[in-house]
CSV table of C-alpha atoms in Angstrom, one decimal:
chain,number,residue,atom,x,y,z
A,1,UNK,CA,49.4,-105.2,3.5
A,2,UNK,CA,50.3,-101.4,4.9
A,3,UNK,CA,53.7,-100.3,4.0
A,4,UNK,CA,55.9,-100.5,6.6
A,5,UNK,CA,57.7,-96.7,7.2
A,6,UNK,CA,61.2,-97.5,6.6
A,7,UNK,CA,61.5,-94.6,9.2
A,8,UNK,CA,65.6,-94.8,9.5
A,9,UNK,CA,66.5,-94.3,5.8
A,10,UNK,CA,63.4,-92.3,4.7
A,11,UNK,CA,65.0,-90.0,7.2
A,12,UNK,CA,68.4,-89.7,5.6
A,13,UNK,CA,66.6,-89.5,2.2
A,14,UNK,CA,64.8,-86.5,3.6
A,15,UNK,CA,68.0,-84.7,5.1
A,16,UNK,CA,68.8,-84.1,1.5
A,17,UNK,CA,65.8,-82.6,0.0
A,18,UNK,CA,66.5,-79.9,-2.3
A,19,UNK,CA,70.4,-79.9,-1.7
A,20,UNK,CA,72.0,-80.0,-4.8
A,21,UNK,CA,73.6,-83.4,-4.9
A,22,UNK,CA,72.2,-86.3,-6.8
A,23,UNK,CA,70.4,-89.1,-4.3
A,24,UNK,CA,71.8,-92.7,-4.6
A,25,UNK,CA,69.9,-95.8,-3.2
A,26,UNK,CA,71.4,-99.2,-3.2
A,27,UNK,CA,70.4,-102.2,-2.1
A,28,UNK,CA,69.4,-106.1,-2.9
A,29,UNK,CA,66.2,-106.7,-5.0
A,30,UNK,CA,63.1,-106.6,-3.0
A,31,UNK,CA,64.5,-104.8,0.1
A,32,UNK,CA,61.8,-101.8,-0.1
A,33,UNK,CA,64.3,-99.5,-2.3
A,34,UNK,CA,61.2,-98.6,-4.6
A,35,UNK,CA,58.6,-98.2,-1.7
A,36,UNK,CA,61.1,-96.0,-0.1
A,37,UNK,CA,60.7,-93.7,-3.5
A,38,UNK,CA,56.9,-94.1,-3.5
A,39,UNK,CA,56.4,-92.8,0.4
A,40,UNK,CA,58.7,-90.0,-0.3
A,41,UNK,CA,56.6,-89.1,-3.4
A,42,UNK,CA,53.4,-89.2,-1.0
A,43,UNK,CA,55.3,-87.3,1.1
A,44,UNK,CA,56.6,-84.2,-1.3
A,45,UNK,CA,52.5,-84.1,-2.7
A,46,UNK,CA,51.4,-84.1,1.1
A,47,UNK,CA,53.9,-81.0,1.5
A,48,UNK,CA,51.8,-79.2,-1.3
A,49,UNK,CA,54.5,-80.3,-4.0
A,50,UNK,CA,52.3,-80.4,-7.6
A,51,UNK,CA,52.4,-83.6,-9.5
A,52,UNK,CA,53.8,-81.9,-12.6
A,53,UNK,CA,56.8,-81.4,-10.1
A,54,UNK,CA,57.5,-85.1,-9.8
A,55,UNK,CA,58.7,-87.5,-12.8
A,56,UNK,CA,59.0,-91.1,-11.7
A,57,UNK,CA,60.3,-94.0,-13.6
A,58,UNK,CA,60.9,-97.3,-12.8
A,59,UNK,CA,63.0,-99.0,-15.3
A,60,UNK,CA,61.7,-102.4,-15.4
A,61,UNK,CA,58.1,-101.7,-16.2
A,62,UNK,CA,57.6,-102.7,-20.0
A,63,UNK,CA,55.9,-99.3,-20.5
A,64,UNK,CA,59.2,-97.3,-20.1
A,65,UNK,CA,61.0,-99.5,-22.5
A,66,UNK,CA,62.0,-96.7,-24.8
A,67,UNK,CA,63.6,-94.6,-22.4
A,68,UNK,CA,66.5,-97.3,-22.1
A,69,UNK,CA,67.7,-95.4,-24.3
A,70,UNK,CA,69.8,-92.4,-23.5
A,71,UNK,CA,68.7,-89.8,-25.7
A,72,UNK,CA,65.0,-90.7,-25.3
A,73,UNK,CA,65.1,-90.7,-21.6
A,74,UNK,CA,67.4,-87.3,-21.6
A,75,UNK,CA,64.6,-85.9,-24.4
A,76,UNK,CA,61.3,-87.0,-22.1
A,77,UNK,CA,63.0,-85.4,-18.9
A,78,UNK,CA,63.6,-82.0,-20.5
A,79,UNK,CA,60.3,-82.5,-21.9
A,80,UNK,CA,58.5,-82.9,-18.6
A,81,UNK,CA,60.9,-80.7,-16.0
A,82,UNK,CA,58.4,-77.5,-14.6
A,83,UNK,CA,59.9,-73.8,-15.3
A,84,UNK,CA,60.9,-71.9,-12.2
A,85,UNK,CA,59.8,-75.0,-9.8
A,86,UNK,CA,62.0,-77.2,-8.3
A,87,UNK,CA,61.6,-80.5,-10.2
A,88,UNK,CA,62.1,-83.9,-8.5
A,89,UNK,CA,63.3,-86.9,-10.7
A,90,UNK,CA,62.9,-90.7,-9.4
A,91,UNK,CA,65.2,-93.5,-11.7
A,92,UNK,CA,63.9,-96.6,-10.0
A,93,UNK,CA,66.2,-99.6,-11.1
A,94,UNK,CA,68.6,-97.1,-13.1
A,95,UNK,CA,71.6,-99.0,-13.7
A,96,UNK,CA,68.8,-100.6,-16.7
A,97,UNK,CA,69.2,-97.2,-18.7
A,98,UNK,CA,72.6,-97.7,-21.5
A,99,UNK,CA,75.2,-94.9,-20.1
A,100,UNK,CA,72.4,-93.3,-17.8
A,101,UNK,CA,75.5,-91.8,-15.9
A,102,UNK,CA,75.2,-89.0,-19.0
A,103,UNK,CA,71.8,-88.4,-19.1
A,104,UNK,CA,71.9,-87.7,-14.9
A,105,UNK,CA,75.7,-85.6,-16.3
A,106,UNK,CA,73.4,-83.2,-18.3
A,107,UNK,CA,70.4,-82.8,-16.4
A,108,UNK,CA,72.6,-81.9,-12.9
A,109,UNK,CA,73.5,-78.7,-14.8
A,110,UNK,CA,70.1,-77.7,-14.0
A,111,UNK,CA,69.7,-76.0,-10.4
A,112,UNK,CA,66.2,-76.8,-9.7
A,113,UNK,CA,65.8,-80.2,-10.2
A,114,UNK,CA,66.1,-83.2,-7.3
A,115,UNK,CA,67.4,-86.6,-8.4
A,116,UNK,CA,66.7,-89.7,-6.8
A,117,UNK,CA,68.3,-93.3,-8.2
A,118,UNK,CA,68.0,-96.6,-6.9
A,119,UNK,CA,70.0,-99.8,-8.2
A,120,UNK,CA,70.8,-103.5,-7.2
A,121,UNK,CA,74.3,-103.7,-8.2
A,122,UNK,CA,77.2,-101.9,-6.0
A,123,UNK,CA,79.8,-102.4,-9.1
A,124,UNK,CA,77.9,-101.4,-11.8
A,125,UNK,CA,76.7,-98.1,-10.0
A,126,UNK,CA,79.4,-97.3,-8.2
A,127,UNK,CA,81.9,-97.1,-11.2
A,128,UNK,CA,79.5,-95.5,-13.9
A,129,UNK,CA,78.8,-92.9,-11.7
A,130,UNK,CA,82.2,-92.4,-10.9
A,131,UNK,CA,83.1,-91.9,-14.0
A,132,UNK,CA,81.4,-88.5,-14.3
A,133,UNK,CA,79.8,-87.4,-11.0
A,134,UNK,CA,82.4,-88.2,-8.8
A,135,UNK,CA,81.7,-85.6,-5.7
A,136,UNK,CA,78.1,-85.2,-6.8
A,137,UNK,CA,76.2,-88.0,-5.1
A,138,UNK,CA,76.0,-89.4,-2.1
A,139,UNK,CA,74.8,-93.1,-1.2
A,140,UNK,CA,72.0,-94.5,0.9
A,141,UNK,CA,72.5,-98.3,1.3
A,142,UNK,CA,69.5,-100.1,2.1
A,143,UNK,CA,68.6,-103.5,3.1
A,144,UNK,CA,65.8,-105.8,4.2
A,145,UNK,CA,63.6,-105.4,7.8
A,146,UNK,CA,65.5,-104.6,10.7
A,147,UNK,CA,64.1,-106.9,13.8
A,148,UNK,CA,62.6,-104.2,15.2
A,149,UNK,CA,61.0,-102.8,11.9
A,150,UNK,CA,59.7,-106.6,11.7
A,151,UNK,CA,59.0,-106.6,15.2
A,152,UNK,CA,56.7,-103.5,15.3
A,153,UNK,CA,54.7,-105.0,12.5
A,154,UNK,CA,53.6,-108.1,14.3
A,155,UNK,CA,50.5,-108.6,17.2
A,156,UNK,CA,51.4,-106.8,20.2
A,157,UNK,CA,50.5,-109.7,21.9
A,158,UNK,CA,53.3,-111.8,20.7
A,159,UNK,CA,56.4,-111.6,23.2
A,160,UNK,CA,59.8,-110.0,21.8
A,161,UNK,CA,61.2,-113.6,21.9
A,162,UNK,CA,58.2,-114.9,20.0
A,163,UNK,CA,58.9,-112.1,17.4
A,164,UNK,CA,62.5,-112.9,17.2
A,165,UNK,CA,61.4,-116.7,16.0
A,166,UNK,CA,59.5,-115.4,13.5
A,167,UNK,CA,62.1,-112.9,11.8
A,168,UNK,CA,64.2,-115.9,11.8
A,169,UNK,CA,61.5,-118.5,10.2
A,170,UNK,CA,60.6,-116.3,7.9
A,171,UNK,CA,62.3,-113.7,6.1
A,172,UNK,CA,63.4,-109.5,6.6
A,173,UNK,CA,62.1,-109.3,2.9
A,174,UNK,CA,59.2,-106.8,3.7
A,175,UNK,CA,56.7,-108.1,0.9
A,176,UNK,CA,57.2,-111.8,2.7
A,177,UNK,CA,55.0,-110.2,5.7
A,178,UNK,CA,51.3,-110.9,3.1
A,179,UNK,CA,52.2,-114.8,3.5
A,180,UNK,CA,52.0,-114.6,7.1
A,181,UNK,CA,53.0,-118.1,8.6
A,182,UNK,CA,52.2,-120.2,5.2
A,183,UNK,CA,55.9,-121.4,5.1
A,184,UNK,CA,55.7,-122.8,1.5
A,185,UNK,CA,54.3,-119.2,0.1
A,186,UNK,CA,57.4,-117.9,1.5
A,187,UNK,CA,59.8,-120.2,0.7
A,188,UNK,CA,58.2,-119.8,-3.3
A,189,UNK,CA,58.6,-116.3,-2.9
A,190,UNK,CA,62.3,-116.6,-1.5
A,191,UNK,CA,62.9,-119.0,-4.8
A,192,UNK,CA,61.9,-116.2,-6.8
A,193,UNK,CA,63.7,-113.3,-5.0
A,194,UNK,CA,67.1,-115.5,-4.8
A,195,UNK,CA,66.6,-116.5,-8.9
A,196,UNK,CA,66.1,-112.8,-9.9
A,197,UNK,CA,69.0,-111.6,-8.2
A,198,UNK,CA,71.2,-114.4,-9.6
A,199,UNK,CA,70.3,-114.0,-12.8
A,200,UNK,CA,69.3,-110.5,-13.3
A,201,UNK,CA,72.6,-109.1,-11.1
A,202,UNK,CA,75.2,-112.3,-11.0
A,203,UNK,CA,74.6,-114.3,-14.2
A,204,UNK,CA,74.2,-111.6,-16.5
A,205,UNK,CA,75.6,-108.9,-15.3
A,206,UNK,CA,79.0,-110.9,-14.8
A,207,UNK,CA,78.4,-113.3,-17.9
A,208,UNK,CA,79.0,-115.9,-15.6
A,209,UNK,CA,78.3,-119.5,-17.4
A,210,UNK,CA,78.6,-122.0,-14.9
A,211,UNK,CA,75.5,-121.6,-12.7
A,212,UNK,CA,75.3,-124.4,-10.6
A,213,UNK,CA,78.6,-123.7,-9.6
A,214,UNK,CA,77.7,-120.2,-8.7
A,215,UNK,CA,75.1,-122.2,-6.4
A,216,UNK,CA,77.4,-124.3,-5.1
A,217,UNK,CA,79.5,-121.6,-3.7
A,218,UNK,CA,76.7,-120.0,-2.7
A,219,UNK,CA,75.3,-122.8,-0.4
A,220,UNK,CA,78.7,-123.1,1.1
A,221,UNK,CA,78.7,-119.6,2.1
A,222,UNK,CA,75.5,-119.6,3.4
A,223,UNK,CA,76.2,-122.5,5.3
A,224,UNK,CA,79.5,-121.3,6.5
A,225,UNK,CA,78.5,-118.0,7.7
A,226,UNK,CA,80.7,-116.6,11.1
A,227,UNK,CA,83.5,-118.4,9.6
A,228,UNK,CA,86.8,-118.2,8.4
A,229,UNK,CA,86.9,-118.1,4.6
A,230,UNK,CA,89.1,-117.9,2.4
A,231,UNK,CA,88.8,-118.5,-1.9
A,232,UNK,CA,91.5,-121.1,-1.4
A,233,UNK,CA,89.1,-122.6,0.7
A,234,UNK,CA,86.2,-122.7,-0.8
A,235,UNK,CA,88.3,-124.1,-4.3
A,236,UNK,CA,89.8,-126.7,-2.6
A,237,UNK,CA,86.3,-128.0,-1.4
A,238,UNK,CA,84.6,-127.8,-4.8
A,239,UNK,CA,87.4,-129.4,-6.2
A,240,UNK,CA,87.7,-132.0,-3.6
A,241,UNK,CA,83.7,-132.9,-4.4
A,242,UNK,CA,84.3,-133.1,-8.3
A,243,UNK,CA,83.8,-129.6,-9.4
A,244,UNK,CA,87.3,-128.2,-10.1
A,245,UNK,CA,87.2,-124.6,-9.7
A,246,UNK,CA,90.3,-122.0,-9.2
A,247,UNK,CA,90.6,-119.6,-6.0
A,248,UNK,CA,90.8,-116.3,-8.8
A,249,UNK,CA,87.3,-117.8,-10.7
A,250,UNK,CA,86.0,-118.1,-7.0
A,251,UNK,CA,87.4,-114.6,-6.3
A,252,UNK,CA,85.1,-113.3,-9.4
A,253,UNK,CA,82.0,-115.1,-8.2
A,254,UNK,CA,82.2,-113.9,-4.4
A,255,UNK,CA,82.7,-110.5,-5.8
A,256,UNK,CA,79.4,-110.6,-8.1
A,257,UNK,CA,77.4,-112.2,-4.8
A,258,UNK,CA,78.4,-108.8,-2.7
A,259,UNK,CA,77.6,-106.1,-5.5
A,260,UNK,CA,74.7,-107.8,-6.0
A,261,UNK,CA,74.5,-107.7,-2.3
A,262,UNK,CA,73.1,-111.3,-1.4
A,263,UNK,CA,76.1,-111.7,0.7
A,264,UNK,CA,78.1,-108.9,3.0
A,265,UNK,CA,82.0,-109.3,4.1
A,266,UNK,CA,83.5,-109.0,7.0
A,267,UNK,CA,87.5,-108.5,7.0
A,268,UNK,CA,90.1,-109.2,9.8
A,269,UNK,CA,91.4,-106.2,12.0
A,270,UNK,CA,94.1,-106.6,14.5
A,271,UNK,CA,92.7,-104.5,17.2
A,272,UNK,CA,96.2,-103.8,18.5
A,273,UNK,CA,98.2,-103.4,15.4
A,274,UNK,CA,95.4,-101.2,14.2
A,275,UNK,CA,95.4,-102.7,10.8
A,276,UNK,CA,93.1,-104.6,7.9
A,277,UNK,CA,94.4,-108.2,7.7
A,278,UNK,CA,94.0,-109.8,4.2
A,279,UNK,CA,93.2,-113.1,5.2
A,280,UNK,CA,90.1,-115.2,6.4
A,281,UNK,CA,87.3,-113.0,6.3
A,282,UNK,CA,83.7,-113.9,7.2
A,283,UNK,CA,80.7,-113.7,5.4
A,284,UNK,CA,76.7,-113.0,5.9
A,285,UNK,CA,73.8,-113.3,4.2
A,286,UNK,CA,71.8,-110.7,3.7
A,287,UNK,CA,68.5,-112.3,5.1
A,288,UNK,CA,68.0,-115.4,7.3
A,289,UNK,CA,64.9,-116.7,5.3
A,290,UNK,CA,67.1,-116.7,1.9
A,291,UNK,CA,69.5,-119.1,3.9
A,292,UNK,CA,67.1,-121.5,5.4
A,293,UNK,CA,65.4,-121.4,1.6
A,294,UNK,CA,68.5,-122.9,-0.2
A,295,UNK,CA,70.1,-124.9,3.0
A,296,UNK,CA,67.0,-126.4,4.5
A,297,UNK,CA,66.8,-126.9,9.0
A,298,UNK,CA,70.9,-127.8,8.4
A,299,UNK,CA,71.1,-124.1,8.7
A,300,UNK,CA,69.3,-123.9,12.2
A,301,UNK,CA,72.2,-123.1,13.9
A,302,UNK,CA,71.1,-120.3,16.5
A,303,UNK,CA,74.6,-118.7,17.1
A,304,UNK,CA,75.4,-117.8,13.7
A,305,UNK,CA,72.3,-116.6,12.7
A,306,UNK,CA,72.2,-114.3,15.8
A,307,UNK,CA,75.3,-113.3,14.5
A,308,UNK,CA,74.4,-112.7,11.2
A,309,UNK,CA,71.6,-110.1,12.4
A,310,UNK,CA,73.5,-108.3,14.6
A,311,UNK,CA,76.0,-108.0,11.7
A,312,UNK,CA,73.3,-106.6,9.8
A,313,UNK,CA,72.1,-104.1,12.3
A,314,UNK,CA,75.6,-102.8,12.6
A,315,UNK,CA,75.4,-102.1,9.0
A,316,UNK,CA,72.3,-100.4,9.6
A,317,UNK,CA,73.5,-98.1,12.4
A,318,UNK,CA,76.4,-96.7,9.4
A,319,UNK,CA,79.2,-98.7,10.9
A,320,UNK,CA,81.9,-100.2,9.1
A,321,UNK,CA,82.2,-103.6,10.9
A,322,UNK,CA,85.1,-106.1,10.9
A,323,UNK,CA,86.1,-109.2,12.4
A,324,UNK,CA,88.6,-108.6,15.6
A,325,UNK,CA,91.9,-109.9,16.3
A,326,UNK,CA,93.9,-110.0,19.8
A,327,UNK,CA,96.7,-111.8,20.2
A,328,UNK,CA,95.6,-115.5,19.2
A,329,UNK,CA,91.8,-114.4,20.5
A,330,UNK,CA,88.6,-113.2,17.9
A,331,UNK,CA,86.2,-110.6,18.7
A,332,UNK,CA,83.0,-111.2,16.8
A,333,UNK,CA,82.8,-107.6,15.9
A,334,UNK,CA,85.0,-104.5,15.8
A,335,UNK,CA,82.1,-101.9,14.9
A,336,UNK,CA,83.8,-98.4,13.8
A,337,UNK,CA,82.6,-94.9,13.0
A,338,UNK,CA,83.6,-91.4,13.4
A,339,UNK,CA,83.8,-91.8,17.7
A,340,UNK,CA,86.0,-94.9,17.4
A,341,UNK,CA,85.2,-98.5,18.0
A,342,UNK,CA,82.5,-100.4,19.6
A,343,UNK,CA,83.9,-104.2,20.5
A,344,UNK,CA,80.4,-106.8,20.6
A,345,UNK,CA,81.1,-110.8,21.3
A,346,UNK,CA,77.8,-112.7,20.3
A,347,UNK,CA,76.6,-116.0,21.8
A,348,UNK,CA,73.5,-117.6,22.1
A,349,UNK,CA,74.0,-118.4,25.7
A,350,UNK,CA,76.6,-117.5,28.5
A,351,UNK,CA,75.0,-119.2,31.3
A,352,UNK,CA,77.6,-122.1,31.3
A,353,UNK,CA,80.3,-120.4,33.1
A,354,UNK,CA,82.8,-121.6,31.1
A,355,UNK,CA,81.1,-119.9,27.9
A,356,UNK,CA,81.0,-116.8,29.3
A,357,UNK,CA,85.0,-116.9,30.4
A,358,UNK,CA,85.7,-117.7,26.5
A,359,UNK,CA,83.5,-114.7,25.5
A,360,UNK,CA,85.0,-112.4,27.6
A,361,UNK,CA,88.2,-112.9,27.6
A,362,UNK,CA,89.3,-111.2,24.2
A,363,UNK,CA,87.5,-108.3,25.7
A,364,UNK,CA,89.5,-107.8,28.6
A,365,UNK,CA,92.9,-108.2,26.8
A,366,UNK,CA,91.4,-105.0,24.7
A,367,UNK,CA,93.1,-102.1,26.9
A,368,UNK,CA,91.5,-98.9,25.1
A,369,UNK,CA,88.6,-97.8,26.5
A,370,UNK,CA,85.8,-97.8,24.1
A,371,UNK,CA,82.8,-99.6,25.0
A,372,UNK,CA,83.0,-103.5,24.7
A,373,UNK,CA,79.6,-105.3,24.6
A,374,UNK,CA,78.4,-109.2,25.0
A,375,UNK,CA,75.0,-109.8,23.9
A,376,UNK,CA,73.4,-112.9,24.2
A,377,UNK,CA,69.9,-114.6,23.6
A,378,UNK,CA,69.8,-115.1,27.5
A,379,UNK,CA,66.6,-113.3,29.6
A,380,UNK,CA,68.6,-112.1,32.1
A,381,UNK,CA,69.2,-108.8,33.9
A,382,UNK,CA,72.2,-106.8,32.3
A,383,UNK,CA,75.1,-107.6,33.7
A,384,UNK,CA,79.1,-105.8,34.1
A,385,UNK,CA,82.4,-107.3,33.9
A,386,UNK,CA,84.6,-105.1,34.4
A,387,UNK,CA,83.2,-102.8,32.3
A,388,UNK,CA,81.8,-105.1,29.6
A,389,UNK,CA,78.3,-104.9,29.4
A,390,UNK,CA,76.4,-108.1,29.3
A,391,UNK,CA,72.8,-107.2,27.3
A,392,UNK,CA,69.8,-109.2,25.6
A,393,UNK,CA,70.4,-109.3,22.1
A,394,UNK,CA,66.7,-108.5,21.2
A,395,UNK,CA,66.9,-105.6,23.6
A,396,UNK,CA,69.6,-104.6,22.1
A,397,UNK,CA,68.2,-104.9,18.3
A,398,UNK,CA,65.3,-103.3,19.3
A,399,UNK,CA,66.8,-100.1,20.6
């Protein structure tokens, strides 16, 4: 299978060529982070960049074994950097290398050479390299097909809606695309994804030693996404099923799942008190096919896993997304970023008239005037309430 251009981030990737500031992309496992590297290697030897300019390593090939090792990875980089040329650096899978946050120290000294980095786990990455390059690096977070990345790969012939039913059957992990509709090759490939993750980033990483529990809580995330959670919660249903468990324990295991990024949170803001809220915050997975995968056709509910993508995409579009509050009313979404909010209800369907009061009416009690959005599964024209725009969800993704 062609790789598909991950046109979005390679771009921001790109905006930071040469500048002298190291490169930082995170992400869950499989998500394209290391094809992302490769096409921007193609790229720099396309733009008459020499071969000798350009050291990649990926961490978790057996070959590079030694260069776990701090001093033997510093040594081999010295070793191979080019003399009066820029030099450009690739640490796929870094966060594998023991106190790699010196060796990238050390070689930063050095004006002409480019770093690049990629890593699975937000934690681990995020504190090691604040511990010494705090202010040098900036952060590229990455995740699985977008619908319309997804979409642009399929037959032309096949209507947006038939598209949409197939990013949701099968998975946004880009490598799922070479099973094409073989549903069991997926679902294997899902198994493996999901076990690498949580035991490679979860398990080990956090020395966690209770793994069907970590399952447990997973499966009840999964299944609960779009609602209300809290680790009370979620302890007081384990316990209630046999499998006693305290909120702080399920605390540490919901922490591991985001920095391992299998699952994102979204937390409460009270739109008119302009302030975080420290209870009941949702949660998402970070791919659809993952969920159906552990949770079976129980987790064909269309509503939330519309809601789930659009989460996703608002990720993707570098806002920082919460869960509204007005008055006693929830907006779905409160998406914010350096022009202010953007308010978005989901629903599957507003064609009952009665739906479509109850989604709009936490918009109108919003009195700022940002734009307020309602987007819905619906084929119908867009539509204006007031000022809230009524769009096609797919339209909408795909934009």
């Amino acid at each position: 299978m062609k790789d598909i251009p991950r046109k979005e981030f390679f771009k921001r990737l790109l905006a930071y060529k040469d500048k002298h500031i190291i490169k930082v992309v995170t992400g869950v496992r499989r998500c394209g982070k290391s094809t992302l590297l490769n096409m921007f290697k193609t790229y720099l030897v396309e733009s008459n960049v020499s071969e000798k300019q350009i050291i990649y390593l990926n961490f978790e090939d057996f070959d590079n074994s030694e260069l776990l090792d701090p001093k033997n990875l510093y040594e081999y980089i010295k070793k191979h950097l080019t003399k009066n040329l820029m030099s450009y650096v690739f640490f796929d899978e870094i966060q594998n290398v023991r106190d790699f946050q010196r060796v990238v120290d050390s070689l930063f000294l050095n004006e002409n050479i480019d770093i690049y980095m990629t890593g699975s786990n937000a934690y681990f990455l995020s504190s090691e390299l604040a511990t010494l390059l705090s202010g040098r690096y900036i952060t590229i977070e990455m995740l699985p097909l977008s619908f319309r990345e997804f979409a642009d790969a399929q037959d032309s012939n096949l209507s947006l809606t038939e598209k949409y039913r197939l990013y949701v059957e099968r998975s946004s992990f880009p490598y799922a695309l070479n099973f094409g509709n073989d549903k069991k090759e997926i679902i294997d490939y899902l198994r493996g994804v999901y076990s690498t993750i949580v035991l490679k980033d979860v398990i080990f990483r956090y020395k966690i030693t209770d793994a069907k529990m970590l399952e447990s809580i997973v499966r009840f995330i999964f299944d609960s996404i779009g609602s209300p959670l809290s680790s009370k919660r979620i302890a007081d249903t384990m316990t209630s099923s046999g499998r006693k468990i305290d909120s702080k324990t399920v605390e540490k295991y919901i922490s591991a799942l985001q920095n391992s990024f299998i699952i994102y949170e979204a937390k409460r803001y009270d739109v008119k008190g302009k302030e975080n809220l420290k209870l009941l915050e949702k949660y998402y997975s970070v791919d659809i096919g993952l969920r159906f995968m552990l949770l079976g056709q129980k987790a064909n509910d269309v509503g939330h896993i519309l809601e789930n993508i659009v989460y996703l995409e608002l990720i993707r579009r570098g806002y920082q997304v919460y869960v509204g509050k007005v008055d006693d009313m929830e907006i779905d979404f409160v998406a914010q970023n350096s022009l202010g909010n953007t308010y978005i209800q989901v629903s599957a369907s507003v064609r009952d008239e009665n739906t479509l009061a109850r989604e709009l009416k936490p918009l109108k009690a919003i009195k700022d005037n940002y734009p307020k959005i309602l987007l819905t599964l619906d084929e119908d024209p867009d539509g204006d309430y007031e000022g809230i725009i009524r769009k096609n969800a797919l339209d909408w993704l795909m934009e």
